[in-house]
Structure formats: structure tokens, C-alpha cells
mmCIF file of C-alpha atoms in Angstrom:
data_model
loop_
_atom_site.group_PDB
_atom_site.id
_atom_site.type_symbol
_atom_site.label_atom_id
_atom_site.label_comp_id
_atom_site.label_asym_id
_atom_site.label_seq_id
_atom_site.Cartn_x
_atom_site.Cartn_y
_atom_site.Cartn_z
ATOM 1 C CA UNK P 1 0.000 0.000 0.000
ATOM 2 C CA UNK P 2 1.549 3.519 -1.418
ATOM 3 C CA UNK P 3 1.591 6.833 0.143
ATOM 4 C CA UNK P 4 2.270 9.111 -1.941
ATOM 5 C CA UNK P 5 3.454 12.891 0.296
ATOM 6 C CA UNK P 6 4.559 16.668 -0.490
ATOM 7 C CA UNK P 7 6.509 18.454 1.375
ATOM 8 C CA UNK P 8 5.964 21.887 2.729
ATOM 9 C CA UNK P 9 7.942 25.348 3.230
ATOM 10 C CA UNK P 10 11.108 25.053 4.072
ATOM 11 C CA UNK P 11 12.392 22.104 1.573
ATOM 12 C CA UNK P 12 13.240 24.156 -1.244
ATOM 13 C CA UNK P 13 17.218 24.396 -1.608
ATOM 14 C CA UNK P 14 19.181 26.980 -4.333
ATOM 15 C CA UNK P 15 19.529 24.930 -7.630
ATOM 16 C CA UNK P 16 17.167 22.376 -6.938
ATOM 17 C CA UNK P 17 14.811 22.195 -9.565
ATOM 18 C CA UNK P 18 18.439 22.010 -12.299
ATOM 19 C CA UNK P 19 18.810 18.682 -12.668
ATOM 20 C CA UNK P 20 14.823 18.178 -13.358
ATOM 21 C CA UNK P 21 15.002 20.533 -16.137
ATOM 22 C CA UNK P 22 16.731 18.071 -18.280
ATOM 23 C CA UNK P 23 14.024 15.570 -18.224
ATOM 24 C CA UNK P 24 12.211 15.998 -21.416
ATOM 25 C CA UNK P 25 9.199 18.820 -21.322
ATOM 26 C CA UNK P 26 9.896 19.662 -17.702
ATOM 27 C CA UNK P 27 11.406 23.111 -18.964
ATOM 28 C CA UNK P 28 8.681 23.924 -21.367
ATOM 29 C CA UNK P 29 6.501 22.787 -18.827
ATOM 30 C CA UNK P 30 7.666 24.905 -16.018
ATOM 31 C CA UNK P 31 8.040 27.855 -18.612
ATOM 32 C CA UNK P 32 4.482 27.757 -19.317
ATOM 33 C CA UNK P 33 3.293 27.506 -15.513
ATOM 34 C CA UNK P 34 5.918 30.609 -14.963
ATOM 35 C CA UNK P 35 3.836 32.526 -17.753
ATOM 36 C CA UNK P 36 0.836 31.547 -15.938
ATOM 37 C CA UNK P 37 1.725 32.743 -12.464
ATOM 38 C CA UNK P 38 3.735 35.761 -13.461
ATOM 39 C CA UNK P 39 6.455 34.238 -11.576
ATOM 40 C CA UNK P 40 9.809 33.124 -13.363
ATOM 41 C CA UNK P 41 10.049 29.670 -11.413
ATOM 42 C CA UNK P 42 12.885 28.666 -13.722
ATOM 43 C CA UNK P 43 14.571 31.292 -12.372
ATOM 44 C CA UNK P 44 14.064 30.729 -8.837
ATOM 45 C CA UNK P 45 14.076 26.575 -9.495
ATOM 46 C CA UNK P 46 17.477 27.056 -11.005
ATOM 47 C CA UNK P 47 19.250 30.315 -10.096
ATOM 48 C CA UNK P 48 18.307 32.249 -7.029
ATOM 49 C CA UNK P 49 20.152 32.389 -3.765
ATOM 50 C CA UNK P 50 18.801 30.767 -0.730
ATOM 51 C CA UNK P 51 17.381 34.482 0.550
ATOM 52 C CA UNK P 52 15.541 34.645 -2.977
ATOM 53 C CA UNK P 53 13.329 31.056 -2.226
ATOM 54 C CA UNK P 54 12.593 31.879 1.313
ATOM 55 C CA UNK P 55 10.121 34.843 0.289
ATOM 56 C CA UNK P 56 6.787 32.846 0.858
ATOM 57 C CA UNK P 57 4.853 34.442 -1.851
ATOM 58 C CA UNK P 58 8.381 32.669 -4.144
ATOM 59 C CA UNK P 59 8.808 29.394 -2.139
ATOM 60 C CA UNK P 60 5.177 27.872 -1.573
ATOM 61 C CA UNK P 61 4.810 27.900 -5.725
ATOM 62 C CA UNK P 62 7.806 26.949 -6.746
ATOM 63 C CA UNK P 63 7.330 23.617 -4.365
ATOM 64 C CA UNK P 64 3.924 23.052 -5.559
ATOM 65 C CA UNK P 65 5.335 23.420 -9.218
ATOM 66 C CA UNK P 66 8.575 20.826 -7.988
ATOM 67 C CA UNK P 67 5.858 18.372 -6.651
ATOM 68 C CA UNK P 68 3.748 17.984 -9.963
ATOM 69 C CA UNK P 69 6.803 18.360 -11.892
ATOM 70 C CA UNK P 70 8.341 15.641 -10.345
ATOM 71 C CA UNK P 71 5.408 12.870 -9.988
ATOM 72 C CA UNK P 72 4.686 13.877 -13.795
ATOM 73 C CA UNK P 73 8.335 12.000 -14.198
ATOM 74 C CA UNK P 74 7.400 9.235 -12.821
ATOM 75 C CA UNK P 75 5.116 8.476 -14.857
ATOM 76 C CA UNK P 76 1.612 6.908 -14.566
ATOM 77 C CA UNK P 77 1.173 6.179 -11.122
ATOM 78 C CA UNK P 78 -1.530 5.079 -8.971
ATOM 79 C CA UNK P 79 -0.818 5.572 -5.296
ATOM 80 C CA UNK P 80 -2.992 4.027 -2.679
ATOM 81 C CA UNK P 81 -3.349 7.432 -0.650
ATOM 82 C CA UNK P 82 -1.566 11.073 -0.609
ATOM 83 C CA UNK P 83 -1.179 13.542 1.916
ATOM 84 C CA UNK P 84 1.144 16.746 1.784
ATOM 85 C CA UNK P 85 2.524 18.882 4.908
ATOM 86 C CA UNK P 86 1.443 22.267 4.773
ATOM 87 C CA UNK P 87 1.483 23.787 1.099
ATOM 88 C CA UNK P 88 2.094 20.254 0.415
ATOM 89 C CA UNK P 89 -1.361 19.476 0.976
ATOM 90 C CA UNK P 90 -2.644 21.613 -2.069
ATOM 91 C CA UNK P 91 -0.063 19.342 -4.181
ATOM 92 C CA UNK P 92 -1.735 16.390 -2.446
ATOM 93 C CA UNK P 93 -4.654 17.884 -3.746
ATOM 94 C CA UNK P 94 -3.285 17.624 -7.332
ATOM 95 C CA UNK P 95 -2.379 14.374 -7.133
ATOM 96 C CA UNK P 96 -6.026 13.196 -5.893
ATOM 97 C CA UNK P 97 -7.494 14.728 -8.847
ATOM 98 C CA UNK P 98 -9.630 17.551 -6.330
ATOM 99 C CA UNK P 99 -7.488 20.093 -8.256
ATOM 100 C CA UNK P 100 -6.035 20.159 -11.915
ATOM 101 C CA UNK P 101 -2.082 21.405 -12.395
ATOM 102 C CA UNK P 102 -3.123 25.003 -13.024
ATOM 103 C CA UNK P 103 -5.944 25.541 -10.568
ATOM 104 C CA UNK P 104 -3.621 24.036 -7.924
ATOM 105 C CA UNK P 105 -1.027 26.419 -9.015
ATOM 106 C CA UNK P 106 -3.315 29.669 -8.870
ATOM 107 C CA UNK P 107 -4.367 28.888 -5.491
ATOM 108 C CA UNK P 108 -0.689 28.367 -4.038
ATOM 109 C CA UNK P 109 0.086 31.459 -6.143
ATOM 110 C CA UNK P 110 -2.896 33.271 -3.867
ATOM 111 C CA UNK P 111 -1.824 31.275 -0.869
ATOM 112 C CA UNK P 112 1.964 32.946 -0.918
ATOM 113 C CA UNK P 113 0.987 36.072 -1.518
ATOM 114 C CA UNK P 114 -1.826 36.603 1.250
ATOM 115 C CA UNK P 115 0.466 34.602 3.485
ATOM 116 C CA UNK P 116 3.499 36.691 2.476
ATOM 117 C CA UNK P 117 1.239 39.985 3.335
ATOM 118 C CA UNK P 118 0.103 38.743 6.687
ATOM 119 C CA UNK P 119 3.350 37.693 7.630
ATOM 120 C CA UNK P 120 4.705 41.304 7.160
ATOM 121 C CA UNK P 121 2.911 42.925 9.936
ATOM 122 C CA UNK P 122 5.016 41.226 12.680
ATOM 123 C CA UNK P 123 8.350 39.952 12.328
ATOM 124 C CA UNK P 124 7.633 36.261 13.077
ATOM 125 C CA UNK P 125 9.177 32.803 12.425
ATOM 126 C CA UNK P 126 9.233 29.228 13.151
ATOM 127 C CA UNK P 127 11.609 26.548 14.807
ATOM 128 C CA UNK P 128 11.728 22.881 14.952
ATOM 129 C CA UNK P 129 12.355 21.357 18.393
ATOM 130 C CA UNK P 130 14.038 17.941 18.552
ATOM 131 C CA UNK P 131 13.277 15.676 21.135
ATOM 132 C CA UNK P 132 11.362 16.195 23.846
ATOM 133 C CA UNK P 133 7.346 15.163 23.980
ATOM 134 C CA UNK P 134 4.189 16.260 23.736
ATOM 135 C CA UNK P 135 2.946 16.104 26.848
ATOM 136 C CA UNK P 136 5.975 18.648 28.265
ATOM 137 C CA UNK P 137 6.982 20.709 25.113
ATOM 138 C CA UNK P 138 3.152 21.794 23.998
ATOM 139 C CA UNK P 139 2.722 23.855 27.619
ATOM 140 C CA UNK P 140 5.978 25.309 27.429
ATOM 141 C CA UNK P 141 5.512 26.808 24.383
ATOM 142 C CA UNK P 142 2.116 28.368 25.502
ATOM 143 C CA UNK P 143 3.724 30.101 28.268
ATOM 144 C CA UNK P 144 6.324 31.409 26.239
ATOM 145 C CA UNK P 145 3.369 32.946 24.191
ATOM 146 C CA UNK P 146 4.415 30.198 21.220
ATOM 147 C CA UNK P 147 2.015 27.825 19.082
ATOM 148 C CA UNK P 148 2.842 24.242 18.433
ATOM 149 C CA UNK P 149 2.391 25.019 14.688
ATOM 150 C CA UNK P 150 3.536 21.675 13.442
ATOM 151 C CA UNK P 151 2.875 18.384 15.475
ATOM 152 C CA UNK P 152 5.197 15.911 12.912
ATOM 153 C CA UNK P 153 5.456 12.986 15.272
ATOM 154 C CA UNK P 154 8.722 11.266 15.602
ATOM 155 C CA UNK P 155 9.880 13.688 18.858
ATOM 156 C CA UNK P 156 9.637 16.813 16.410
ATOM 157 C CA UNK P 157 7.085 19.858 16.913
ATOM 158 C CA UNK P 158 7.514 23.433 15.020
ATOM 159 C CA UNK P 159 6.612 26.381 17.577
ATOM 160 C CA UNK P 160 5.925 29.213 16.222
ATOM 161 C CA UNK P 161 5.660 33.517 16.624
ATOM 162 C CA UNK P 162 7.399 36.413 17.198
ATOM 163 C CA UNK P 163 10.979 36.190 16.699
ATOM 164 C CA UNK P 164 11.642 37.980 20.445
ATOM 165 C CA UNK P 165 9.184 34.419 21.580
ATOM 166 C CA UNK P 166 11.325 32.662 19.402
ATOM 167 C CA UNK P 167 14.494 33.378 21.024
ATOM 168 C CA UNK P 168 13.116 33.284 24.747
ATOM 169 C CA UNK P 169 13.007 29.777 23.760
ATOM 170 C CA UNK P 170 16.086 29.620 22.475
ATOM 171 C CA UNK P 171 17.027 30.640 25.872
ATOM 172 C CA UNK P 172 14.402 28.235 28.031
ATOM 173 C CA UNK P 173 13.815 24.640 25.924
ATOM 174 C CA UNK P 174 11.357 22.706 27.306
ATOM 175 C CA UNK P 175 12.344 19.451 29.278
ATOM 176 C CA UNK P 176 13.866 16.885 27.080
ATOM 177 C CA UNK P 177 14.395 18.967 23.930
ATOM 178 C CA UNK P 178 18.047 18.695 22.769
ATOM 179 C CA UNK P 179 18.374 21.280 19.919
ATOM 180 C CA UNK P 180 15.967 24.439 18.340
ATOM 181 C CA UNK P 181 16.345 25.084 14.676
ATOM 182 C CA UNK P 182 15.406 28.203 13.062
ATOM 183 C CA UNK P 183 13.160 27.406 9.693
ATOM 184 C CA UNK P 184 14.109 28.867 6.805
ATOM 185 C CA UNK P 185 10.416 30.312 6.301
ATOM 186 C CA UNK P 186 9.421 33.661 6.728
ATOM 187 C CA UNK P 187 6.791 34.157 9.060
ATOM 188 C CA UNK P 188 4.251 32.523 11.849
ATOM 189 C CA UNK P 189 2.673 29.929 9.664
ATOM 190 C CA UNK P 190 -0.773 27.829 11.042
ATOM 191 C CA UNK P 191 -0.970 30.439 13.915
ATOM 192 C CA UNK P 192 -3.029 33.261 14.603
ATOM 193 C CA UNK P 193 -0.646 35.487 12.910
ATOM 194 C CA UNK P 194 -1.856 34.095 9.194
ATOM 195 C CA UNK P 195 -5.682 35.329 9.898
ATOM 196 C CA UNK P 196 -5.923 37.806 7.132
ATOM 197 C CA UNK P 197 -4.198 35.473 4.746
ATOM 198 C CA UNK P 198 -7.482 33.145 5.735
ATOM 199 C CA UNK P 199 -10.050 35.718 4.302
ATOM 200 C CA UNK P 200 -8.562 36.122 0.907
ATOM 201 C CA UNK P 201 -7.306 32.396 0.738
ATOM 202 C CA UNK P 202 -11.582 32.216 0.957
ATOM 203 C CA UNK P 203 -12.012 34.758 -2.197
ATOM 204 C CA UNK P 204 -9.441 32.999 -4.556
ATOM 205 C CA UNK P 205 -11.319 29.225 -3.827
ATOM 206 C CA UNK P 206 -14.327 30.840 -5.147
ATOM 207 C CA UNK P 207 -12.980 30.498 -8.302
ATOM 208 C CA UNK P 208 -11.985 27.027 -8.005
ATOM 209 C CA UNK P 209 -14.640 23.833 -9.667
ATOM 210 C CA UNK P 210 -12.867 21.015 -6.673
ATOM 211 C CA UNK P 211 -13.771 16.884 -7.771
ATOM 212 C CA UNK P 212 -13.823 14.396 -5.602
ATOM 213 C CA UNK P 213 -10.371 12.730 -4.531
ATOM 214 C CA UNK P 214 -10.048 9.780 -6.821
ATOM 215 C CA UNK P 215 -7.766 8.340 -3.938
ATOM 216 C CA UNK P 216 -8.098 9.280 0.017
ATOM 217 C CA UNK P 217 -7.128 12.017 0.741
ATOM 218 C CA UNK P 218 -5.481 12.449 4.374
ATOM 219 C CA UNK P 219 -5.831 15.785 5.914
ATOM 220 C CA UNK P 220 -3.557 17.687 7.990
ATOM 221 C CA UNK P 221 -6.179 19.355 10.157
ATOM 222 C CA UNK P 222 -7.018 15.921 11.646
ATOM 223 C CA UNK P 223 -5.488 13.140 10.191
ATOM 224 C CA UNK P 224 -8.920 12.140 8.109
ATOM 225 C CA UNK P 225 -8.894 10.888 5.215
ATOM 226 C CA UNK P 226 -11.537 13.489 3.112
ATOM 227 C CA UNK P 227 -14.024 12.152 0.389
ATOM 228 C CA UNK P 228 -15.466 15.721 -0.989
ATOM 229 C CA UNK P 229 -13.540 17.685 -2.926
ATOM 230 C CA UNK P 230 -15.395 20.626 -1.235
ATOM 231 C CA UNK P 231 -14.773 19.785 1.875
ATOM 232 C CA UNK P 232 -10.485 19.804 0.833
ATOM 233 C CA UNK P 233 -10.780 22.958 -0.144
ATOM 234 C CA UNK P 234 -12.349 24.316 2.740
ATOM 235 C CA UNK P 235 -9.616 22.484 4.885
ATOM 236 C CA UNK P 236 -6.796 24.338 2.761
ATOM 237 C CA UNK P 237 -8.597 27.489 3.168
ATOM 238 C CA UNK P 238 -8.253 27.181 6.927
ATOM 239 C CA UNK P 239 -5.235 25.451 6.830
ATOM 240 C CA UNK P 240 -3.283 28.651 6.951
ATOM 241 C CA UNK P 241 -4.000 29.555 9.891
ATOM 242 C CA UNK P 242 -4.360 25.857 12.214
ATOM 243 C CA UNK P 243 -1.855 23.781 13.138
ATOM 244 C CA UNK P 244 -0.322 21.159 11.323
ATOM 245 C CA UNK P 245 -1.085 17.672 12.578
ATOM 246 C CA UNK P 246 1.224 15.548 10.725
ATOM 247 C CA UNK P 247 1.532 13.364 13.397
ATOM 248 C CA UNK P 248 -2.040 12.119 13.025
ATOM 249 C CA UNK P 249 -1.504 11.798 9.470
ATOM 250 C CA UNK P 250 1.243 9.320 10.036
ATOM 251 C CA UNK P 251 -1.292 7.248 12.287
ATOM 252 C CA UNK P 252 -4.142 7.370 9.498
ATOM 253 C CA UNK P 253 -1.200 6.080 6.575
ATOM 254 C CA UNK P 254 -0.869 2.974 9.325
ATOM 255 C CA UNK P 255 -4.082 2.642 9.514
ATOM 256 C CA UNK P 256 -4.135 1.859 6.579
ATOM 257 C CA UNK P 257 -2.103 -0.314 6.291
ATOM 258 C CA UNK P 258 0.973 1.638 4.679
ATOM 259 C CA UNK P 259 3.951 -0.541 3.423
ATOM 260 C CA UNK P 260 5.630 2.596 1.090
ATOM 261 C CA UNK P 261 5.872 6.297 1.450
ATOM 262 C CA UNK P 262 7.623 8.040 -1.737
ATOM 263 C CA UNK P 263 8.439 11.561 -1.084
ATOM 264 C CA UNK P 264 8.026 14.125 -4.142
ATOM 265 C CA UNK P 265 10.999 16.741 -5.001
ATOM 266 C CA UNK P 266 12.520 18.117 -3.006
ATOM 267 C CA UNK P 267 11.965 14.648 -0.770
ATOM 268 C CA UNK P 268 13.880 14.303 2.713
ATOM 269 C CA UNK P 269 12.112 16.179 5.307
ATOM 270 C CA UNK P 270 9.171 13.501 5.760
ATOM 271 C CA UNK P 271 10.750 10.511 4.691
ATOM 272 C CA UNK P 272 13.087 11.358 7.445
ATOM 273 C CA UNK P 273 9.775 11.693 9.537
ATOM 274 C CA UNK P 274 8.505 8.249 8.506
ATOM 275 C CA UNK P 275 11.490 6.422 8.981
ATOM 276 C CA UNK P 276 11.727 7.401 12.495
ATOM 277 C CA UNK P 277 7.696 6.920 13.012
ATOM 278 C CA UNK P 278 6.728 4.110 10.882
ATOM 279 C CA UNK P 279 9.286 1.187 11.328
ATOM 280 C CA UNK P 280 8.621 -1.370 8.522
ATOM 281 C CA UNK P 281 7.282 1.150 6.123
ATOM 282 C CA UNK P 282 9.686 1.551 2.832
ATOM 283 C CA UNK P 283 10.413 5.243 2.265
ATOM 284 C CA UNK P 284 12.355 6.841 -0.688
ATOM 285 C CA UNK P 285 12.413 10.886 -1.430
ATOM 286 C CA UNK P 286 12.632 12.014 -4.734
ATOM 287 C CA UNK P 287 15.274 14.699 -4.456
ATOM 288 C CA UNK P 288 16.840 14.389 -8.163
ATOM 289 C CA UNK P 289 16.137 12.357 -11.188
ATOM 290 C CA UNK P 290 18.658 9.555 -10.700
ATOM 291 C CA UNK P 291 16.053 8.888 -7.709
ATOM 292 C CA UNK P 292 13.127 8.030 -10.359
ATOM 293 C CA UNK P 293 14.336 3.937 -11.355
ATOM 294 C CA UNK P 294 14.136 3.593 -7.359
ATOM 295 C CA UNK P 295 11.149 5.110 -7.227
ATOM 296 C CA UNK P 296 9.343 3.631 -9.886
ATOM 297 C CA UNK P 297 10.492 0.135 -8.339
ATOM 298 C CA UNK P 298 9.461 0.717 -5.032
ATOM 299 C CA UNK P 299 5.610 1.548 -6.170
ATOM 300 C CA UNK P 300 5.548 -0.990 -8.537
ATOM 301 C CA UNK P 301 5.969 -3.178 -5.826
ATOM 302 C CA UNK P 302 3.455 -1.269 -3.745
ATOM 303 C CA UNK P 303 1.004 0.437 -5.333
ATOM 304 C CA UNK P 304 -2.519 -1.282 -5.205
ATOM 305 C CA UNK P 305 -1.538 -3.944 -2.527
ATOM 306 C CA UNK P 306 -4.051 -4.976 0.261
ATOM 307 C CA UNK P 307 -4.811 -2.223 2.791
ATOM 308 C CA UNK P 308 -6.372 -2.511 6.139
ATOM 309 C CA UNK P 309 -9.695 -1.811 6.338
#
């Protein structure tokens, strides 16, 4: 049984779209999305520094556009579920058929931009706590004023706020927590911070015509897997602005009954989850072409096999 994940903000390196541009039709491909967007994402795929990719209205695109570009490559593929992390989850949404290429790529486009906008107003950030649990690192980051933005399972939770909250807990890490790493993202995502980005997130979905998911669809607001196309879009719509539960999303893929995970470009950041959180279950991120053969292996040998009920 094949999951088949995005990842969110935060994965996209300088250069690493290059080596996909080679493929055949990925660069006319991505030329014509850039036309679409008004955003040169060969550019930024290709040639911009590391300070260029971390503008959000830039970055949440350009890994939307790296997702489809990348499952495109592997050709006709039928996973058993999909789920992405954050702006992953509207590249989930491609994949399940809820969204085609170009709607999904309008509404990051709108996504990045309101996000961008809200995330102006305060200077705000996010940071990834290893180790640690739950039960002791959630309340710690409340009294520091901090959200648990990200709940990823696998002893790793994303607080998030101002960056003067930020470094008080720099300062004060909760009991068990070994190390705090600054994201490379630019603001307070899935906090209160986004809620204007939530209002005209609701104006651009207006214009979207969602289908069904084809194939569940699991949801970061709860773990659930979603059956109206509808209803997806209202959970990306809201998305913005809610924590990430990522961790419950791992417990609905073994559910189940998950026996791969393949990782779209630029892959690491959850399959590094998984292995940690889902002993048994095959992983394999697709960071650059020479990881297609693998990949095409692996959910040949997974894709459509019995799932728990």
C-alpha cells in the first residue's frame, strides 16, 4: 500500500529544480506555468540564492510546481493514498485529482501572496524542536506565548511567533528537547498570525470547480482521510491559519495499512519523519532524477496492494 506525500515550506534548496530541467518537457513545462503565475520559477528553481526562495509568496509555488513536476516523471502512477505537509497538501490535492495542475497552481500562487502579506505585519518565524514530547513541550511553548504550529510525530514539533518568543526559547527549551532550529520560512505559519491570509485564501477558492479525490485524501487538520472535494478545499482554506497535525496523518497512513511512502521533489524532510515513526514502512524521497528507477520500483511493488480496512 503507497503513500504518496509533499513536502511543505522550508524544503526548497538553491539549484534544486536544475537537474529536473533536463528531463524531457519539464522546462517547457515549467516555462508555461511561470507565464501563468507571473512568476519566473525557472529562475528561482534554477538560479536564485537561498534568501531569494525563502520569500513565501516565491517558495510555496515553486514547491507546488517541484511536486507535480516531479510525480509527472514518474510516470503513470496510482498511489494508494496522498497527503502533503502544509502547502504540500494543495499538491496532495493535485495528485487526488480535487485540483487540476493550473488551478492548484493559482491557489498556491494566492496562498503565498496573502500569506506573504500577513506575515509582514510582525516579524515572526518558526523553529523545529528535537526531542522532547508532547505532553511537556506543547505547555511550554504556551507560556512562552508560542504555538505548536507543526505536530510531525517522531519527537519533532515546530513552535511558532514572534521572533523575540522565538528566542526566549532559544534561551528556556522545554524538558527533554536537545536542539531548536530556526526554519528557513518567513513568518508565523498555522498560527493566529496568518488570519488575514485566511479571508482572501476564501475569495481565490471561489474560483476554483474542486472533484472528488479519486484516492483518500489524508488531511492535515485531523489526520482524516476526506471524500469531498469541497470539503479539501475548505480544509486548505483554513489550513493557513491551524496547526499542522502531521503526526495524526502518520497514524491514518498505518491505519491503513501503509507498506511505502515516496516523497516528491525536493523529498527528505518527511521521509526522514517516517522512517523514524513508521518502522517497517519503505520510504524513498525524490530529491533528483537519478532517484526516479528507485522510485518507480518501489511503487511498482506497492502500489494497489491490500490495505487494512
Amino acid at each position: 500500500m503507497l503513500v504518496l506525500v509533499a513536502p511543505g515550506q522550508g524544503a526548497q534548496t538553491p539549484g534544486f529544480l536544475t537537474p529536473w530541467l533536463d528531463l524531457p518537457g519539464a522546462a517547457d513545462r515549467l516555462g508555461a506555468w511561470s507565464e501563468e503565475l507571473g512568476l519566473d520559477l525557472v529562475h528561482y528553481g534554477t538560479k536564485a540564492d537561498a534568501e531569494e526562495i525563502r520569500d513565501t509568496a516565491v517558495a510555496q509555488p515553486l514547491l507546488v510546481a517541484a511536486g507535480l513536476l516531479s510525480a509527472a516523471a514518474l510516470g503513470d502512477i496510482a498511489p494508494d493514498a496522498v497527503a502533503g505537509h502544509s502547502v504540500g497538501e494543495i499538491t496532495a490535492a493535485a495528485f487526488a485529482g480535487v485540483l487540476d495542475d493550473t488551478a492548484a497552481l493559482r491557489l498556491v500562487r494566492a496562498r503565498g501572496l496573502a500569506m506573504a502579506e500577513a506575515a509582514a505585519v510582525t516579524r515572526t518565524g518558526m523553529s523545529a524542536l528535537l526531542g522532547g514530547s508532547p505532553e511537556t513541550t506543547v505547555p511550554h511553548l504556551e507560556k512562552l506565548g508560542l504555538t505548536p504550529a507543526n505536530v510531525n510525530g517522531a519527537g519533532q514539533i515546530v513552535a511558532a511567533g514572534t521572533l523575540e518568543q522565538l528566542a526566549a526559547l532559544e534561551a528556556d527549551k522545554p524538558e527533554g528537547v536537545r536542539r531548536v532550529v530556526p526554519l528557513t520560512v518567513a513568518g508565523a505559519f498555522h498560527t493566529h498570525h496568518m488570519a488575514p491570509a485566511v479571508a482572501k485564501l476564501e475569495e481565490a477558492a471561489k474560483a476554483l470547480t474542486p472533484a472528488d479525490p479519486k484516492v483518500p485524501y489524508v488531511s492535515n487538520k485531523d489526520g482524516e482521510t476526506v471524500a469531498s472535494g469541497a470539503d479539501v478545499v475548505t480544509r486548505l482554506v483554513g489550513q493557513v491559519a491551524n496547526p499542522v497535525r502531521w503526526d495524526l496523518c502518520m497514524e491514518t497512513f498505518q491505519r491503513l495499512g501503509a507498506t511505502a511512502l515516496v516523497e516528491v521533489c525536493p523529498g527528505g524532510t518527511l521521509t526522514g519523519i517516517a522512517k523514524r515513526a513508521l518502522p517497517g514502512v519503505r520510504t524513498l524521497a525524490l530529491k533528483t532524477p537519478d532517484d526516479l528507477d528507485a522510485a518507480r520500483e518501489l511503487i511498482a511493488e506497492h502500489a494497489g496492494a491490500d490495505a487494512a480496512a
